[in-house]
Amino acid sequence: MLTPEQFFGFLTAAILITLSPGPDNMMVLGVGIAKGRARGIAFGLGCALGCLNHTLLAVIGVSALIAASPTAFTALKIAGGLYLIWMGIGALRSRGGAQAAGVVPDESARQLFFKGLLANAINPKVVLFFLSFLPQFVVASRGDANWQIAWLGLIFTVQAAVLFGLLGYFSGAIGQWLNRTPRAGMWLDRTAGAIFVGLGLRLIVAR
């Protein structure tokens, strides 16, 4: 199990990152606006559950590194920290302007669910993100890193499912708000960027 500090620290970061405008949540909004709440929710849930695949890969990869070499695990965390800083700088430079509307194919809710699931599960960028992000909250000295990674991935998946579901349900109102106030997307991006940079710096300077 996770400590309260791990749980609440990770949950806060995960929520802010999930809310930051990106391809997944913008597509959820686009589907909801164009095709209705049910399809927006279905696509969002598919995207969220795709995170379970990345959690499994992270559990296998990180656990193998710890078993093979604590030094290698430290190197992974530092490399991940640098990657998060790079992502954070990009988000901090964002000027917003994300648009929620878009043309989406005429597919059923079931088809859109599996489309979101597959698209997220095979996305190499999301794999790299999970391998960089989840280990930042692992306390290797506890000796149960695989379970910590599993819990973190499950928490990320659940909060993403809730938020994406809400995005799909309220897609019309949220999409109109974002399109009227592009600066809102900019500040969401900058908040997530600050989190990325902070996590990366913490890892690089930690001993």
GROMACS .gro file of C-alpha atoms in nm:
model
  207
    1MET     CA    1   0.000   0.000   0.000
    2LEU     CA    2   0.098   0.361  -0.041
    3THR     CA    3   0.169   0.606   0.237
    4PRO     CA    4  -0.075   0.898   0.272
    5GLU     CA    5   0.196   1.133   0.144
    6GLN     CA    6   0.249   0.918  -0.166
    7PHE     CA    7  -0.122   0.884  -0.232
    8PHE     CA    8  -0.226   1.247  -0.201
    9GLY     CA    9   0.090   1.383  -0.365
   10PHE     CA   10   0.050   1.152  -0.662
   11LEU     CA   11  -0.326   1.203  -0.691
   12THR     CA   12  -0.289   1.582  -0.697
   13ALA     CA   13  -0.022   1.569  -0.966
   14ALA     CA   14  -0.218   1.314  -1.171
   15ILE     CA   15  -0.539   1.520  -1.166
   16LEU     CA   16  -0.365   1.839  -1.276
   17ILE     CA   17  -0.177   1.656  -1.550
   18THR     CA   18  -0.494   1.485  -1.674
   19LEU     CA   19  -0.680   1.818  -1.686
   20SER     CA   20  -0.400   1.984  -1.882
   21PRO     CA   21  -0.517   2.019  -2.246
   22GLY     CA   22  -0.379   1.735  -2.455
   23PRO     CA   23  -0.476   1.504  -2.742
   24ASP     CA   24  -0.676   1.263  -2.524
   25ASN     CA   25  -0.898   1.504  -2.335
   26MET     CA   26  -0.942   1.733  -2.637
   27MET     CA   27  -1.060   1.431  -2.838
   28VAL     CA   28  -1.297   1.330  -2.558
   29LEU     CA   29  -1.446   1.680  -2.570
   30GLY     CA   30  -1.461   1.669  -2.949
   31VAL     CA   31  -1.643   1.336  -2.951
   32GLY     CA   32  -1.885   1.451  -2.682
   33ILE     CA   33  -1.962   1.776  -2.860
   34ALA     CA   34  -2.008   1.616  -3.202
   35LYS     CA   35  -2.168   1.283  -3.110
   36GLY     CA   36  -2.326   1.327  -2.768
   37ARG     CA   37  -2.255   1.250  -2.406
   38ALA     CA   38  -2.273   0.871  -2.425
   39ARG     CA   39  -2.009   0.847  -2.697
   40GLY     CA   40  -1.789   1.107  -2.531
   41ILE     CA   41  -1.799   0.913  -2.205
   42ALA     CA   42  -1.733   0.582  -2.386
   43PHE     CA   43  -1.429   0.720  -2.566
   44GLY     CA   44  -1.297   0.878  -2.245
   45LEU     CA   45  -1.331   0.555  -2.049
   46GLY     CA   46  -1.148   0.369  -2.324
   47CYS     CA   47  -0.860   0.616  -2.312
   48ALA     CA   48  -0.841   0.588  -1.933
   49LEU     CA   49  -0.844   0.208  -1.923
   50GLY     CA   50  -0.565   0.201  -2.181
   51CYS     CA   51  -0.342   0.323  -1.896
   52LEU     CA   52  -0.358  -0.025  -1.741
   53ASN     CA   53  -0.136  -0.154  -2.020
   54HIS     CA   54   0.126   0.109  -1.942
   55THR     CA   55   0.101   0.029  -1.572
   56LEU     CA   56   0.179  -0.336  -1.644
   57LEU     CA   57   0.479  -0.242  -1.857
   58ALA     CA   58   0.602  -0.007  -1.585
   59VAL     CA   59   0.564  -0.274  -1.316
   60ILE     CA   60   0.763  -0.526  -1.519
   61GLY     CA   61   1.030  -0.282  -1.631
   62VAL     CA   62   1.090  -0.100  -1.303
   63SER     CA   63   1.081  -0.417  -1.093
   64ALA     CA   64   1.334  -0.583  -1.324
   65LEU     CA   65   1.566  -0.283  -1.297
   66ILE     CA   66   1.551  -0.278  -0.918
   67ALA     CA   67   1.621  -0.651  -0.902
   68ALA     CA   68   1.909  -0.621  -1.147
   69SER     CA   69   2.073  -0.306  -1.017
   70PRO     CA   70   1.971  -0.026  -0.778
   71THR     CA   71   2.212   0.194  -0.975
   72ALA     CA   72   2.019   0.125  -1.294
   73PHE     CA   73   1.695   0.216  -1.117
   74THR     CA   74   1.850   0.544  -1.003
   75ALA     CA   75   1.964   0.611  -1.359
   76LEU     CA   76   1.609   0.548  -1.484
   77LYS     CA   77   1.467   0.792  -1.232
   78ILE     CA   78   1.720   1.061  -1.327
   79ALA     CA   79   1.657   1.006  -1.698
   80GLY     CA   80   1.286   1.022  -1.626
   81GLY     CA   81   1.338   1.342  -1.431
   82LEU     CA   82   1.513   1.502  -1.728
   83TYR     CA   83   1.232   1.388  -1.956
   84LEU     CA   84   0.971   1.539  -1.725
   85ILE     CA   85   1.164   1.867  -1.712
   86TRP     CA   86   1.171   1.872  -2.093
   87MET     CA   87   0.796   1.810  -2.105
   88GLY     CA   88   0.740   2.075  -1.838
   89ILE     CA   89   0.935   2.340  -2.027
   90GLY     CA   90   0.725   2.270  -2.334
   91ALA     CA   91   0.403   2.305  -2.132
   92LEU     CA   92   0.525   2.624  -1.963
   93ARG     CA   93   0.586   2.778  -2.306
   94SER     CA   94   0.231   2.695  -2.417
   95ARG     CA   95   0.018   2.984  -2.535
   96GLY     CA   96  -0.307   2.791  -2.495
   97GLY     CA   97  -0.570   2.810  -2.762
   98ALA     CA   98  -0.666   2.443  -2.752
   99GLN     CA   99  -0.987   2.381  -2.938
  100ALA     CA  100  -1.231   2.116  -2.830
  101ALA     CA  101  -1.441   2.093  -3.143
  102GLY     CA  102  -1.351   1.860  -3.427
  103VAL     CA  103  -1.480   1.617  -3.685
  104VAL     CA  104  -1.504   1.260  -3.558
  105PRO     CA  105  -1.622   0.946  -3.740
  106ASP     CA  106  -1.979   0.822  -3.701
  107GLU     CA  107  -1.913   0.526  -3.472
  108SER     CA  108  -2.108   0.362  -3.194
  109ALA     CA  109  -2.026   0.414  -2.827
  110ARG     CA  110  -1.885   0.059  -2.813
  111GLN     CA  111  -1.661   0.121  -3.113
  112LEU     CA  112  -1.538   0.449  -2.969
  113PHE     CA  113  -1.463   0.282  -2.635
  114PHE     CA  114  -1.235   0.026  -2.799
  115LYS     CA  115  -1.086   0.290  -3.025
  116GLY     CA  116  -0.986   0.498  -2.723
  117LEU     CA  117  -0.860   0.189  -2.541
  118LEU     CA  118  -0.640   0.076  -2.829
  119ALA     CA  119  -0.513   0.423  -2.919
  120ASN     CA  120  -0.395   0.485  -2.563
  121ALA     CA  121  -0.263   0.133  -2.498
  122ILE     CA  122  -0.027   0.133  -2.799
  123ASN     CA  123   0.084   0.496  -2.777
  124PRO     CA  124   0.465   0.489  -2.725
  125LYS     CA  125   0.461   0.843  -2.586
  126VAL     CA  126   0.228   0.735  -2.305
  127VAL     CA  127   0.451   0.434  -2.232
  128LEU     CA  128   0.748   0.669  -2.196
  129PHE     CA  129   0.546   0.904  -1.978
  130PHE     CA  130   0.446   0.626  -1.738
  131LEU     CA  131   0.804   0.497  -1.716
  132SER     CA  132   0.914   0.852  -1.632
  133PHE     CA  133   0.627   0.962  -1.407
  134LEU     CA  134   0.535   0.665  -1.188
  135PRO     CA  135   0.884   0.588  -1.052
  136GLN     CA  136   0.906   0.943  -0.913
  137PHE     CA  137   0.663   0.835  -0.639
  138VAL     CA  138   0.821   0.497  -0.563
  139VAL     CA  139   1.008   0.454  -0.234
  140ALA     CA  140   1.256   0.184  -0.335
  141SER     CA  141   1.375   0.128   0.022
  142ARG     CA  142   1.035  -0.020   0.111
  143GLY     CA  143   1.110  -0.321  -0.106
  144ASP     CA  144   0.766  -0.347  -0.269
  145ALA     CA  145   0.823  -0.128  -0.574
  146ASN     CA  146   0.616  -0.348  -0.804
  147TRP     CA  147   0.309  -0.308  -0.581
  148GLN     CA  148   0.372   0.065  -0.544
  149ILE     CA  149   0.387   0.103  -0.923
  150ALA     CA  150   0.070  -0.106  -0.960
  151TRP     CA  151  -0.120   0.107  -0.706
  152LEU     CA  152   0.003   0.430  -0.866
  153GLY     CA  153  -0.101   0.313  -1.211
  154LEU     CA  154  -0.442   0.206  -1.081
  155ILE     CA  155  -0.493   0.543  -0.911
  156PHE     CA  156  -0.396   0.723  -1.232
  157THR     CA  157  -0.637   0.508  -1.433
  158VAL     CA  158  -0.929   0.562  -1.193
  159GLN     CA  159  -0.888   0.937  -1.173
  160ALA     CA  160  -0.850   0.956  -1.552
  161ALA     CA  161  -1.169   0.751  -1.597
  162VAL     CA  162  -1.360   0.985  -1.363
  163LEU     CA  163  -1.228   1.303  -1.523
  164PHE     CA  164  -1.264   1.182  -1.881
  165GLY     CA  165  -1.614   1.060  -1.802
  166LEU     CA  166  -1.704   1.403  -1.666
  167LEU     CA  167  -1.545   1.568  -1.970
  168GLY     CA  168  -1.760   1.353  -2.196
  169TYR     CA  169  -2.075   1.421  -1.996
  170PHE     CA  170  -2.024   1.798  -1.977
  171SER     CA  171  -1.846   1.821  -2.313
  172GLY     CA  172  -2.078   2.080  -2.464
  173ALA     CA  173  -2.045   2.335  -2.184
  174ILE     CA  174  -1.673   2.271  -2.126
  175GLY     CA  175  -1.594   2.290  -2.498
  176GLN     CA  176  -1.772   2.622  -2.534
  177TRP     CA  177  -1.589   2.759  -2.229
  178LEU     CA  178  -1.248   2.652  -2.358
  179ASN     CA  179  -1.315   2.796  -2.702
  180ARG     CA  180  -1.428   3.126  -2.549
  181THR     CA  181  -1.134   3.146  -2.306
  182PRO     CA  182  -0.820   3.003  -2.468
  183ARG     CA  183  -0.611   3.146  -2.183
  184ALA     CA  184  -0.768   2.885  -1.954
  185GLY     CA  185  -0.593   2.613  -2.151
  186MET     CA  186  -0.268   2.806  -2.129
  187TRP     CA  187  -0.281   2.824  -1.750
  188LEU     CA  188  -0.378   2.458  -1.719
  189ASP     CA  189  -0.077   2.376  -1.936
  190ARG     CA  190   0.150   2.594  -1.724
  191THR     CA  191   0.028   2.435  -1.402
  192ALA     CA  192   0.104   2.089  -1.537
  193GLY     CA  193   0.438   2.217  -1.668
  194ALA     CA  194   0.536   2.344  -1.324
  195ILE     CA  195   0.451   2.003  -1.177
  196PHE     CA  196   0.663   1.826  -1.438
  197VAL     CA  197   0.962   2.053  -1.379
  198GLY     CA  198   0.927   2.027  -1.001
  199LEU     CA  199   0.915   1.647  -1.007
  200GLY     CA  200   1.211   1.629  -1.240
  201LEU     CA  201   1.424   1.864  -1.033
  202ARG     CA  202   1.335   1.684  -0.712
  203LEU     CA  203   1.456   1.359  -0.858
  204ILE     CA  204   1.780   1.494  -0.997
  205VAL     CA  205   1.885   1.662  -0.669
  206ALA     CA  206   1.761   1.383  -0.441
  207ARG     CA  207   2.012   1.149  -0.278
   0.00000   0.00000   0.00000
